[in-house]
XYZ file of C-alpha atoms in Angstrom:
552
model
C 33.416 4.961 14.427
C 33.431 1.628 13.611
C 34.448 -1.018 11.534
C 31.292 -3.756 10.517
C 31.451 -7.005 7.716
C 29.384 -9.794 7.848
C 31.226 -12.800 7.580
C 31.797 -13.955 4.102
C 30.901 -17.705 2.767
C 33.929 -18.611 0.930
C 33.868 -20.495 -1.774
C 36.201 -23.223 -3.371
C 34.757 -23.943 -6.143
C 36.572 -22.797 -9.636
C 36.548 -19.423 -11.124
C 33.499 -18.665 -12.944
C 33.208 -17.397 -15.960
C 33.967 -14.140 -17.081
C 30.745 -11.881 -17.063
C 28.593 -14.878 -16.025
C 26.141 -14.067 -12.829
C 28.465 -15.978 -10.561
C 31.558 -14.190 -11.942
C 29.397 -10.808 -10.768
C 28.730 -11.775 -7.542
C 32.354 -12.801 -7.193
C 33.606 -10.043 -7.320
C 30.634 -8.137 -5.459
C 32.269 -9.943 -2.573
C 35.571 -9.364 -3.410
C 34.640 -5.766 -3.635
C 33.389 -5.793 -0.436
C 36.580 -6.686 1.343
C 38.832 -4.317 -0.456
C 36.403 -1.530 0.634
C 36.033 -0.417 -3.285
C 32.023 -0.387 -2.525
C 31.098 1.674 -5.439
C 32.170 -0.412 -7.668
C 30.472 -3.310 -5.176
C 27.268 -2.190 -5.677
C 27.421 -1.794 -9.231
C 28.183 -5.160 -9.625
C 25.025 -5.714 -7.287
C 22.780 -3.347 -9.483
C 23.943 -5.417 -12.797
C 22.972 -8.802 -10.961
C 19.774 -7.686 -9.618
C 19.175 -6.442 -13.520
C 20.117 -9.844 -14.891
C 16.991 -11.633 -16.376
C 16.690 -14.821 -15.701
C 18.633 -14.733 -11.839
C 17.948 -17.492 -9.265
C 15.963 -16.684 -5.812
C 19.388 -17.225 -4.417
C 21.554 -15.025 -6.448
C 18.901 -12.045 -6.035
C 18.887 -12.795 -2.709
C 22.980 -12.904 -2.335
C 23.242 -9.854 -4.587
C 20.725 -7.728 -2.219
C 22.660 -8.839 0.691
C 25.823 -7.808 -0.352
C 24.052 -4.940 -1.810
C 22.848 -3.789 1.513
C 26.561 -3.765 2.961
C 27.889 -1.912 -0.460
C 24.522 0.818 -0.052
C 25.291 1.038 4.050
C 28.840 1.689 3.205
C 27.860 4.441 0.937
C 25.815 6.141 3.186
C 22.246 5.292 1.793
C 20.722 3.421 4.720
C 17.019 3.244 3.394
C 18.616 1.169 0.735
C 20.378 -0.723 2.990
C 17.721 -1.987 4.969
C 15.435 -2.260 2.115
C 17.691 -4.917 0.478
C 18.731 -6.114 3.467
C 15.229 -7.254 4.556
C 14.460 -8.420 1.304
C 17.823 -10.996 1.570
C 16.800 -11.402 5.053
C 13.228 -12.909 3.573
C 14.502 -15.976 1.251
C 17.514 -16.436 3.937
C 14.758 -17.568 6.529
C 12.568 -18.796 5.013
C 15.393 -21.546 3.151
C 17.065 -22.100 6.728
C 20.873 -20.508 5.720
C 21.994 -20.104 9.357
C 25.349 -18.381 8.589
C 24.129 -15.782 5.893
C 20.869 -14.686 8.237
C 23.497 -13.836 10.576
C 25.163 -11.766 8.132
C 22.518 -10.083 6.972
C 21.017 -9.729 10.423
C 24.803 -7.656 11.449
C 24.259 -5.320 8.406
C 20.900 -4.248 9.453
C 21.715 -3.804 12.753
C 24.674 -1.704 11.748
C 21.981 0.314 9.441
C 19.219 1.001 12.347
C 22.439 1.444 15.251
C 23.674 4.065 12.175
C 19.891 5.920 11.398
C 19.349 6.079 15.658
C 16.751 3.259 15.912
C 18.675 1.180 18.839
C 15.229 -1.127 18.931
C 15.506 -2.895 15.572
C 19.219 -2.748 16.239
C 19.276 -4.854 19.120
C 17.116 -7.205 17.456
C 19.403 -8.041 14.664
C 22.249 -8.208 17.224
C 19.896 -10.874 19.223
C 19.185 -12.607 15.677
C 22.465 -12.578 14.401
C 24.151 -14.167 17.605
C 21.368 -16.745 17.361
C 22.059 -17.398 13.886
C 25.699 -17.573 14.522
C 25.902 -20.413 17.251
C 23.128 -22.526 15.926
C 25.520 -22.705 12.659
C 28.924 -23.282 14.827
C 30.508 -19.954 12.910
C 33.144 -17.917 15.664
C 33.482 -15.773 12.721
C 29.771 -15.232 12.224
C 29.685 -14.938 16.553
C 32.883 -13.327 16.610
C 30.919 -10.625 14.177
C 27.048 -10.571 16.496
C 29.078 -10.153 19.214
C 31.106 -6.907 18.102
C 27.509 -5.675 16.943
C 26.515 -5.822 20.293
C 29.627 -3.985 21.598
C 28.208 -1.203 18.925
C 24.451 -1.077 19.881
C 25.067 -0.804 23.529
C 27.850 2.254 23.052
C 24.373 3.685 21.070
C 22.496 2.978 24.317
C 25.296 5.046 26.239
C 26.525 1.377 28.142
C 29.759 1.910 27.574
C 31.048 -0.738 30.277
C 28.715 -3.145 29.238
C 29.820 -2.368 25.290
C 33.503 -2.757 26.763
C 32.944 -5.859 28.421
C 31.572 -7.241 24.315
C 34.189 -5.283 22.746
C 36.896 -7.119 24.670
C 35.170 -10.803 24.139
C 34.827 -10.087 20.322
C 38.647 -8.903 20.368
C 39.313 -12.138 22.540
C 37.232 -13.977 19.753
C 39.165 -12.677 16.712
C 42.935 -13.964 17.898
C 41.728 -17.107 17.344
C 40.427 -16.882 13.663
C 42.531 -16.582 10.633
C 40.575 -13.576 9.140
C 42.331 -9.984 8.943
C 39.179 -8.230 8.212
C 38.035 -9.643 11.961
C 41.246 -8.754 13.076
C 41.114 -5.336 12.599
C 37.573 -4.577 13.469
C 37.850 -6.358 17.015
C 41.174 -3.637 17.069
C 39.465 -0.720 15.575
C 35.900 -1.058 17.712
C 37.355 -1.730 20.448
C 39.122 1.416 20.283
C 36.383 3.696 19.455
C 34.493 1.747 22.598
C 37.115 2.165 24.753
C 37.387 6.622 23.348
C 33.475 6.221 24.252
C 34.309 4.972 28.022
C 37.010 7.178 28.385
C 34.691 10.258 27.616
C 32.339 8.825 30.250
C 35.039 8.529 32.687
C 35.776 11.985 32.097
C 32.737 13.457 32.149
C 32.471 11.466 35.779
C 35.594 12.889 37.053
C 37.289 9.736 36.513
C 41.213 9.669 35.058
C 40.571 8.391 31.769
C 44.381 7.608 30.854
C 43.995 4.411 31.110
C 40.846 3.836 28.599
C 42.556 5.977 26.272
C 45.724 4.970 26.181
C 43.691 1.260 24.860
C 41.845 3.512 22.624
C 45.216 4.420 21.056
C 46.879 1.443 21.296
C 44.246 -0.454 19.334
C 43.370 1.692 16.748
C 46.513 2.138 15.915
C 47.305 -1.322 15.114
C 43.926 -1.201 13.301
C 45.472 1.981 10.998
C 48.315 -0.226 10.234
C 46.359 -3.617 9.063
C 44.210 -1.448 7.286
C 46.955 -0.098 5.657
C 48.836 -2.923 5.563
C 45.586 -4.490 3.025
C 45.077 -1.901 0.723
C 41.823 -1.535 2.398
C 40.959 1.680 2.108
C 37.619 2.448 3.466
C 39.286 0.682 6.893
C 42.493 2.526 6.715
C 39.637 6.133 6.788
C 37.794 4.698 9.732
C 40.840 3.707 12.330
C 42.742 7.179 10.990
C 38.565 8.489 11.724
C 38.668 7.289 15.207
C 42.898 8.551 15.648
C 41.588 11.963 15.105
C 39.156 11.853 17.950
C 41.689 10.406 20.631
C 44.241 12.332 19.647
C 42.335 15.676 20.346
C 41.483 14.095 23.614
C 44.930 13.276 23.549
C 46.006 17.121 23.291
C 48.532 15.855 20.459
C 46.695 18.338 17.554
C 49.322 18.517 15.512
C 49.122 14.640 14.798
C 45.266 15.332 14.889
C 45.197 17.299 11.569
C 47.270 15.164 9.501
C 45.440 12.367 10.866
C 42.296 14.129 9.340
C 43.664 14.937 5.983
C 44.959 11.586 5.451
C 41.529 10.344 5.775
C 40.020 13.134 3.701
C 42.137 12.206 0.817
C 41.664 8.302 1.603
C 37.766 9.417 1.712
C 37.743 11.622 -1.495
C 39.792 9.605 -3.582
C 37.238 6.983 -2.365
C 33.907 8.145 -3.015
C 33.101 8.297 0.867
C 31.397 11.681 0.233
C 29.662 10.785 4.484
C 33.160 10.032 6.003
C 34.968 12.995 4.331
C 31.767 15.374 5.656
C 32.904 13.949 9.016
C 36.649 14.960 8.232
C 35.664 18.278 7.326
C 33.954 18.809 10.896
C 37.234 16.951 12.461
C 39.426 19.352 10.983
C 37.188 22.112 12.988
C 37.817 20.449 16.220
C 41.562 20.270 15.490
C 41.123 24.085 14.719
C 38.880 24.678 18.078
C 41.190 22.707 20.660
C 44.139 24.221 19.269
C 42.394 27.670 20.608
C 41.321 29.591 17.373
C 38.022 29.958 17.832
C 36.897 32.513 15.010
C 38.543 29.871 12.519
C 36.365 26.834 13.621
C 34.057 28.783 14.033
C 33.797 30.043 10.201
C 34.466 26.484 9.312
C 32.100 25.396 10.880
C 29.469 27.244 10.285
C 30.746 27.449 6.468
C 30.480 23.540 6.744
C 26.422 23.414 7.687
C 25.614 24.893 4.098
C 26.964 21.124 2.817
C 23.439 19.752 1.338
C 24.990 16.401 2.863
C 25.210 17.929 6.101
C 21.408 16.544 6.784
C 21.645 13.095 6.415
C 24.257 12.950 9.011
C 21.971 14.441 12.191
C 24.412 13.515 14.582
C 27.142 15.751 13.383
C 24.691 18.542 12.638
C 24.225 18.716 16.475
C 27.485 18.431 17.132
C 27.788 20.898 14.502
C 25.319 23.322 16.392
C 26.580 22.457 19.589
C 29.744 23.439 19.185
C 28.859 26.798 17.762
C 26.921 27.459 20.334
C 29.806 26.801 23.332
C 32.006 29.408 20.814
C 29.638 31.966 19.979
C 29.215 32.723 23.785
C 32.539 32.107 23.991
C 33.035 35.171 21.305
C 29.950 36.961 23.195
C 28.083 37.124 19.877
C 24.801 35.993 22.064
C 22.574 36.759 19.632
C 24.377 33.869 16.973
C 24.712 31.176 19.454
C 20.920 31.690 20.855
C 20.235 31.183 17.148
C 21.921 27.911 17.142
C 20.900 26.864 19.970
C 17.523 27.092 18.823
C 18.184 25.478 15.267
C 19.988 22.498 18.175
C 16.291 22.795 19.925
C 13.969 22.075 16.779
C 16.830 19.568 15.649
C 16.467 17.365 18.756
C 12.804 17.360 18.512
C 12.766 15.840 15.184
C 15.053 13.315 15.862
C 13.087 12.674 19.201
C 10.000 12.438 17.245
C 11.712 10.080 14.365
C 12.926 7.403 17.717
C 9.249 7.339 19.202
C 8.123 4.448 19.727
C 11.347 2.549 20.659
C 11.425 0.599 24.264
C 12.312 1.821 26.816
C 16.615 1.807 27.049
C 16.237 0.610 30.506
C 14.491 -2.706 29.377
C 16.198 -2.696 26.406
C 19.205 -2.688 28.430
C 18.286 -5.780 30.400
C 18.304 -8.152 27.647
C 20.947 -10.646 27.872
C 23.399 -11.366 24.630
C 22.928 -15.053 26.336
C 19.099 -15.010 25.799
C 19.665 -14.496 21.997
C 17.502 -17.786 20.921
C 14.784 -17.348 22.842
C 15.021 -14.045 20.457
C 15.248 -15.894 17.042
C 11.249 -16.115 16.066
C 10.086 -12.623 17.581
C 12.801 -11.277 15.288
C 12.288 -12.866 11.875
C 8.614 -12.160 12.677
C 10.129 -8.411 13.046
C 12.423 -9.213 9.731
C 9.008 -10.527 8.182
C 6.984 -6.914 8.975
C 9.707 -4.460 7.642
C 10.223 -6.353 4.579
C 6.898 -5.869 3.905
C 7.122 -2.249 4.531
C 10.100 -2.427 2.277
C 8.367 -3.982 -0.611
C 5.388 -1.285 -0.453
C 8.229 1.416 -0.798
C 9.668 -0.112 -3.521
C 5.782 -0.405 -5.296
C 5.222 3.035 -4.468
C 8.348 3.893 -6.175
C 7.265 2.321 -9.371
C 3.459 3.288 -10.136
C 2.552 6.726 -11.071
C 0.009 7.553 -7.847
C -2.144 9.050 -10.191
C -3.153 6.540 -12.649
C -1.688 3.290 -10.820
C 0.173 2.662 -13.631
C 3.381 1.543 -13.757
C 5.829 4.968 -14.388
C 9.302 5.201 -15.894
C 10.767 4.158 -12.944
C 8.776 0.537 -13.707
C 9.117 1.228 -17.498
C 13.696 1.348 -16.937
C 13.171 -2.071 -15.268
C 10.301 -3.692 -17.218
C 10.852 -2.936 -20.624
C 14.526 -4.915 -21.387
C 12.837 -8.170 -19.697
C 9.975 -7.969 -22.317
C 12.441 -7.278 -24.854
C 15.398 -10.455 -24.253
C 11.942 -12.588 -24.225
C 10.792 -11.299 -27.123
C 14.325 -11.661 -28.720
C 15.083 -14.953 -27.355
C 12.031 -16.629 -28.542
C 11.778 -14.282 -31.814
C 8.298 -12.682 -31.291
C 7.654 -9.205 -32.476
C 7.110 -6.590 -29.779
C 4.973 -3.255 -30.896
C 4.730 0.094 -28.980
C 2.012 1.949 -28.851
C 2.568 5.744 -28.212
C -0.906 7.189 -26.363
C -1.987 11.019 -26.036
C -5.192 12.184 -25.229
C -6.063 15.079 -27.325
C -6.480 18.376 -26.685
C -6.207 17.974 -23.188
C -5.454 20.864 -21.831
C -8.550 22.297 -23.214
C -9.762 19.855 -20.517
C -8.139 21.786 -18.020
C -9.091 24.720 -18.835
C -12.663 24.296 -19.580
C -12.817 22.302 -16.613
C -10.173 22.605 -14.255
C -7.135 20.045 -13.329
C -9.275 18.329 -10.920
C -11.103 17.446 -13.624
C -8.110 16.528 -15.545
C -6.554 14.712 -12.866
C -9.810 12.050 -12.953
C -9.997 11.838 -16.808
C -6.209 10.896 -16.371
C -7.421 8.383 -13.613
C -9.854 6.810 -15.959
C -7.496 6.558 -18.341
C -5.176 4.276 -16.284
C -8.731 1.707 -15.584
C -9.142 1.586 -19.740
C -5.439 1.260 -20.593
C -4.869 -1.210 -17.918
C -8.487 -3.186 -19.189
C -6.656 -2.626 -22.693
C -4.001 -4.813 -22.011
C -3.254 -8.668 -21.894
C -0.955 -9.734 -18.934
C 1.847 -9.881 -20.952
C 1.687 -6.352 -22.155
C 2.955 -3.217 -20.444
C 0.865 0.173 -19.541
C 2.735 2.593 -19.095
C 2.090 6.639 -17.847
C 5.329 8.599 -19.134
C 4.273 11.751 -18.149
C 1.543 14.687 -18.325
C -0.925 12.876 -20.655
C 1.184 11.007 -22.821
C 1.327 6.784 -22.379
C 3.253 3.836 -23.524
C 1.596 0.890 -24.727
C 3.478 -2.676 -25.143
C 2.510 -5.367 -27.130
C 4.218 -8.689 -26.359
C 3.972 -11.533 -29.396
C 2.006 -9.550 -31.118
C 1.931 -9.330 -34.853
C 1.627 -5.548 -36.190
C -1.978 -6.351 -37.322
C -2.530 -7.587 -33.427
C -1.083 -3.820 -32.234
C -3.237 -2.321 -34.502
C -6.353 -4.123 -33.938
C -5.866 -3.177 -30.672
C -5.539 0.269 -31.088
C -8.501 0.510 -32.450
C -10.263 -1.188 -29.676
C -8.568 1.524 -27.523
C -9.891 4.303 -30.075
C -13.196 3.061 -29.528
C -13.378 2.290 -25.551
C -11.946 5.705 -24.867
C -14.380 8.022 -27.005
C -16.971 5.571 -25.979
C -16.384 5.675 -22.148
C -19.137 7.558 -19.828
C -17.176 11.068 -20.093
C -20.108 12.707 -18.813
C -19.957 10.854 -15.374
C -16.344 12.433 -14.803
C -17.851 16.147 -15.843
C -21.467 17.058 -17.899
C -20.375 17.291 -21.468
C -16.844 16.316 -21.437
C -15.690 14.308 -24.516
C -12.391 12.468 -24.429
C -10.442 11.026 -27.427
C -6.605 9.664 -27.945
C -4.363 9.503 -30.811
C -1.823 6.776 -31.460
C 1.390 6.099 -32.808
C 2.122 2.530 -33.406
C 6.096 1.031 -34.013
C 6.944 -2.624 -34.327
C 10.677 -3.284 -32.928
C 13.403 -3.862 -35.705
C 16.092 -6.411 -35.302
C 18.942 -5.057 -33.204
C 16.973 -1.773 -33.055
C 17.730 0.836 -30.527
C 14.979 1.267 -27.699
C 15.442 4.464 -28.108
C 15.057 5.017 -32.052
C 12.178 2.169 -31.842
C 10.089 4.458 -28.930
C 10.845 7.506 -31.188
C 9.256 5.721 -34.913
C 6.114 5.227 -32.322
C 6.386 8.904 -31.182
C 6.787 10.225 -34.682
C 3.810 7.976 -36.527
C 1.449 9.262 -32.975
C 2.347 12.954 -34.661
C 1.494 11.735 -38.181
C -1.869 10.925 -36.087
C -2.609 14.075 -34.908
C -1.674 15.721 -37.904
C -4.221 13.338 -39.382
C -7.264 14.735 -37.542
C -6.483 13.067 -33.906
C -8.348 9.836 -32.745
C -6.839 7.904 -34.941
C -4.148 4.813 -34.897
C -0.657 5.399 -37.584
C 1.803 2.843 -37.781
C 5.556 3.648 -38.535
C 6.796 2.034 -41.409
C 9.551 -0.402 -40.752
């Protein structure tokens, strides 16, 4: 298990004012350095939710959020934010921060088992680092290169790169780089020792080097008060101590790592520590107890988020059930392992041949820069499409509740800053249940889709139309007096009632009821929308197909 970071851009400017965007970004950087990733993610999200931030601030927040989300095991979110940040950094030519973003993305793709894009981002990181002249950024790129080669089962090349990275870290006055150089080389030595063992070679020297480096890394992290790095180092110590047959010490280190992971919200690491404790028990020869521990762990929902650990557990259970003569259970886990392997194979289909990737030399990274940037742009577009889909109702193509939560605060701030009125209209299809009962749910879906078209045509670019759920919608009219908003709602009544519903289903007729409320100064959002909702029910009680306005 490895440590990773992007070399931070050090600032010598005066401390920013508390709670400003600059202060939040500075705090987010500190949280990254201290391993407080839950807090750091919250700080970055707060920046992104701030109205009026600059593109540079948004990119910095996304870059930091990519790393924090990755540390919390949220790889998909990490990739999304990392790619969006990288696009801005490439466009503005910020080489050092490009290298940082590439390093984060390389780790994210590597942890997902996607070694081809991981290697591409490593190449981009090294190219940008060398172009910037930063030795610290070059260290991280070399360290990530070693990591990717471990994932590609080239432990010899990974060992060479890891030693280069550690040698470079000794020239830097950076404690984090020193920790990562030690810890990551220790992890690589462990993989190299395992390779030697499978080849019938003596792994003693590699294990000794691994133990020495990781012990130094754990002591350094503890001295820095860096909980995340200490958890990683102690987790690595467990693996090394098991290989050395020092089971009591392995149990102690696994317990310490789990306490750290639990206390700091590193849930994915905590799950891994549970598996380590079971491995220690198994190594001690207590097969039945280890079997129960691993079988119980398979019921943890988070285990599905770590396919490598899931495969490791199934593989161990197959061996232990066979050893204890429970062949039916062994067969069951063997079949699950086979199914998992096929699923993982399908997920990684399309990757370039490892042999081809393995021939690429790090020294040719400069020639890969353009390709890396093009790949980043393609992935950024995919990430933006996913983000758009997450905020759009697929049936009506209107914004959904998630989009409302993101866009309404901005509308409210703009109305407040410009002293403009803001009106909310709750819109509900009348007798929609009868439509479904009489014409079927497919027709009901077509009615809702048509409503999306009608509502989109009824509002201005500055307004907002949202599907809240079912047959209920919300319109927010920006810079509109109550009289103007009421006229717009009356026009909407006509647009709905006069729509050619016969084209949807013969004999179909639809109307809507609307409740309108203008937001009072200082009024809470929930209270404002509740008044509009109450006015909607007044419209229903008054006979439907009408607009009712809430008292101010």
